[in-house]
Amino acid sequence: MHDDKLKKAMGFWSSGEIIIAKFFAGLWLHKNNFDFDLFDAASTLDSHNRSIITEWLSDPFWP
């Protein structure tokens, strides 16, 4: 049910916001329900948002 609400909200966000939301949703849910794509993230995100992902990759944790 929350997946549908998040997908609906993503319709109003920038591509970068969508990618970051997919990343954090995957961490939170422990699943890739929103089709997070690392290559898309690497080629689309600015350096600050890429660093969020790269820092997590170097020291991963799950909520």
mmCIF file of N, CA, C and O in Angstrom, residues 2-22:
data_model
loop_
_atom_site.group_PDB
_atom_site.id
_atom_site.type_symbol
_atom_site.label_atom_id
_atom_site.label_comp_id
_atom_site.label_asym_id
_atom_site.label_seq_id
_atom_site.Cartn_x
_atom_site.Cartn_y
_atom_site.Cartn_z
ATOM 1 N N HIS A 2 1.900 1.308 0.799
ATOM 2 C CA HIS A 2 2.770 2.476 0.812
ATOM 3 C C HIS A 2 3.534 2.606 -0.490
ATOM 4 O O HIS A 2 3.880 3.717 -0.889
ATOM 5 N N ASP A 3 3.795 1.474 -1.154
ATOM 6 C CA ASP A 3 4.475 1.509 -2.439
ATOM 7 C C ASP A 3 3.690 2.352 -3.424
ATOM 8 O O ASP A 3 4.264 3.159 -4.161
ATOM 9 N N ASP A 4 2.378 2.195 -3.458
ATOM 10 C CA ASP A 4 1.542 2.962 -4.379
ATOM 11 C C ASP A 4 1.601 4.451 -4.082
ATOM 12 O O ASP A 4 1.646 5.275 -5.002
ATOM 13 N N LYS A 5 1.610 4.825 -2.823
ATOM 14 C CA LYS A 5 1.679 6.239 -2.445
ATOM 15 C C LYS A 5 3.017 6.844 -2.867
ATOM 16 O O LYS A 5 3.064 7.972 -3.357
ATOM 17 N N LEU A 6 4.089 6.098 -2.676
ATOM 18 C CA LEU A 6 5.398 6.599 -3.067
ATOM 19 C C LEU A 6 5.482 6.729 -4.580
ATOM 20 O O LEU A 6 5.975 7.735 -5.093
ATOM 21 N N LYS A 7 5.003 5.739 -5.301
ATOM 22 C CA LYS A 7 5.013 5.810 -6.770
ATOM 23 C C LYS A 7 4.216 7.007 -7.256
ATOM 24 O O LYS A 7 4.626 7.695 -8.199
ATOM 25 N N LYS A 8 3.089 7.282 -6.644
ATOM 26 C CA LYS A 8 2.264 8.426 -7.032
ATOM 27 C C LYS A 8 3.019 9.730 -6.766
ATOM 28 O O LYS A 8 3.035 10.628 -7.611
ATOM 29 N N ALA A 9 3.651 9.843 -5.616
ATOM 30 C CA ALA A 9 4.404 11.052 -5.275
ATOM 31 C C ALA A 9 5.562 11.272 -6.245
ATOM 32 O O ALA A 9 5.873 12.410 -6.604
ATOM 33 N N MET A 10 6.190 10.200 -6.687
ATOM 34 C CA MET A 10 7.324 10.318 -7.604
ATOM 35 C C MET A 10 6.938 10.996 -8.919
ATOM 36 O O MET A 10 7.803 11.544 -9.605
ATOM 37 N N GLY A 11 5.668 10.978 -9.246
ATOM 38 C CA GLY A 11 5.206 11.616 -10.477
ATOM 39 C C GLY A 11 5.413 13.125 -10.480
ATOM 40 O O GLY A 11 5.334 13.762 -11.531
ATOM 41 N N PHE A 12 5.702 13.700 -9.315
ATOM 42 C CA PHE A 12 5.867 15.147 -9.193
ATOM 43 C C PHE A 12 7.312 15.556 -8.915
ATOM 44 O O PHE A 12 7.596 16.729 -8.729
ATOM 45 N N TRP A 13 8.229 14.601 -8.852
ATOM 46 C CA TRP A 13 9.600 14.869 -8.458
ATOM 47 C C TRP A 13 10.538 14.923 -9.654
ATOM 48 O O TRP A 13 10.246 14.398 -10.728
ATOM 49 N N SER A 14 11.713 15.510 -9.428
ATOM 50 C CA SER A 14 12.756 15.521 -10.460
ATOM 51 C C SER A 14 13.344 14.112 -10.591
ATOM 52 O O SER A 14 13.169 13.267 -9.702
ATOM 53 N N SER A 15 14.086 13.897 -11.665
ATOM 54 C CA SER A 15 14.686 12.575 -11.866
ATOM 55 C C SER A 15 15.665 12.239 -10.740
ATOM 56 O O SER A 15 15.727 11.093 -10.290
ATOM 57 N N GLY A 16 16.407 13.219 -10.268
ATOM 58 C CA GLY A 16 17.342 12.975 -9.163
ATOM 59 C C GLY A 16 16.633 12.610 -7.875
ATOM 60 O O GLY A 16 17.061 11.724 -7.149
ATOM 61 N N GLU A 17 15.531 13.299 -7.592
ATOM 62 C CA GLU A 17 14.754 12.996 -6.392
ATOM 63 C C GLU A 17 14.183 11.581 -6.465
ATOM 64 O O GLU A 17 14.165 10.856 -5.460
ATOM 65 N N ILE A 18 13.756 11.186 -7.628
ATOM 66 C CA ILE A 18 13.199 9.837 -7.810
ATOM 67 C C ILE A 18 14.276 8.777 -7.571
ATOM 68 O O ILE A 18 14.053 7.792 -6.871
ATOM 69 N N ILE A 19 15.452 9.005 -8.127
ATOM 70 C CA ILE A 19 16.543 8.038 -7.958
ATOM 71 C C ILE A 19 16.911 7.890 -6.485
ATOM 72 O O ILE A 19 17.054 6.766 -5.975
ATOM 73 N N ILE A 20 17.070 9.011 -5.781
ATOM 74 C CA ILE A 20 17.417 8.956 -4.357
ATOM 75 C C ILE A 20 16.302 8.284 -3.556
ATOM 76 O O ILE A 20 16.562 7.481 -2.642
ATOM 77 N N ALA A 21 15.053 8.581 -3.884
ATOM 78 C CA ALA A 21 13.925 7.950 -3.188
ATOM 79 C C ALA A 21 13.938 6.440 -3.412
ATOM 80 O O ALA A 21 13.695 5.671 -2.475
ATOM 81 N N LYS A 22 14.226 6.009 -4.631
ATOM 82 C CA LYS A 22 14.300 4.574 -4.921
ATOM 83 C C LYS A 22 15.417 3.924 -4.110
ATOM 84 O O LYS A 22 15.260 2.815 -3.591
#
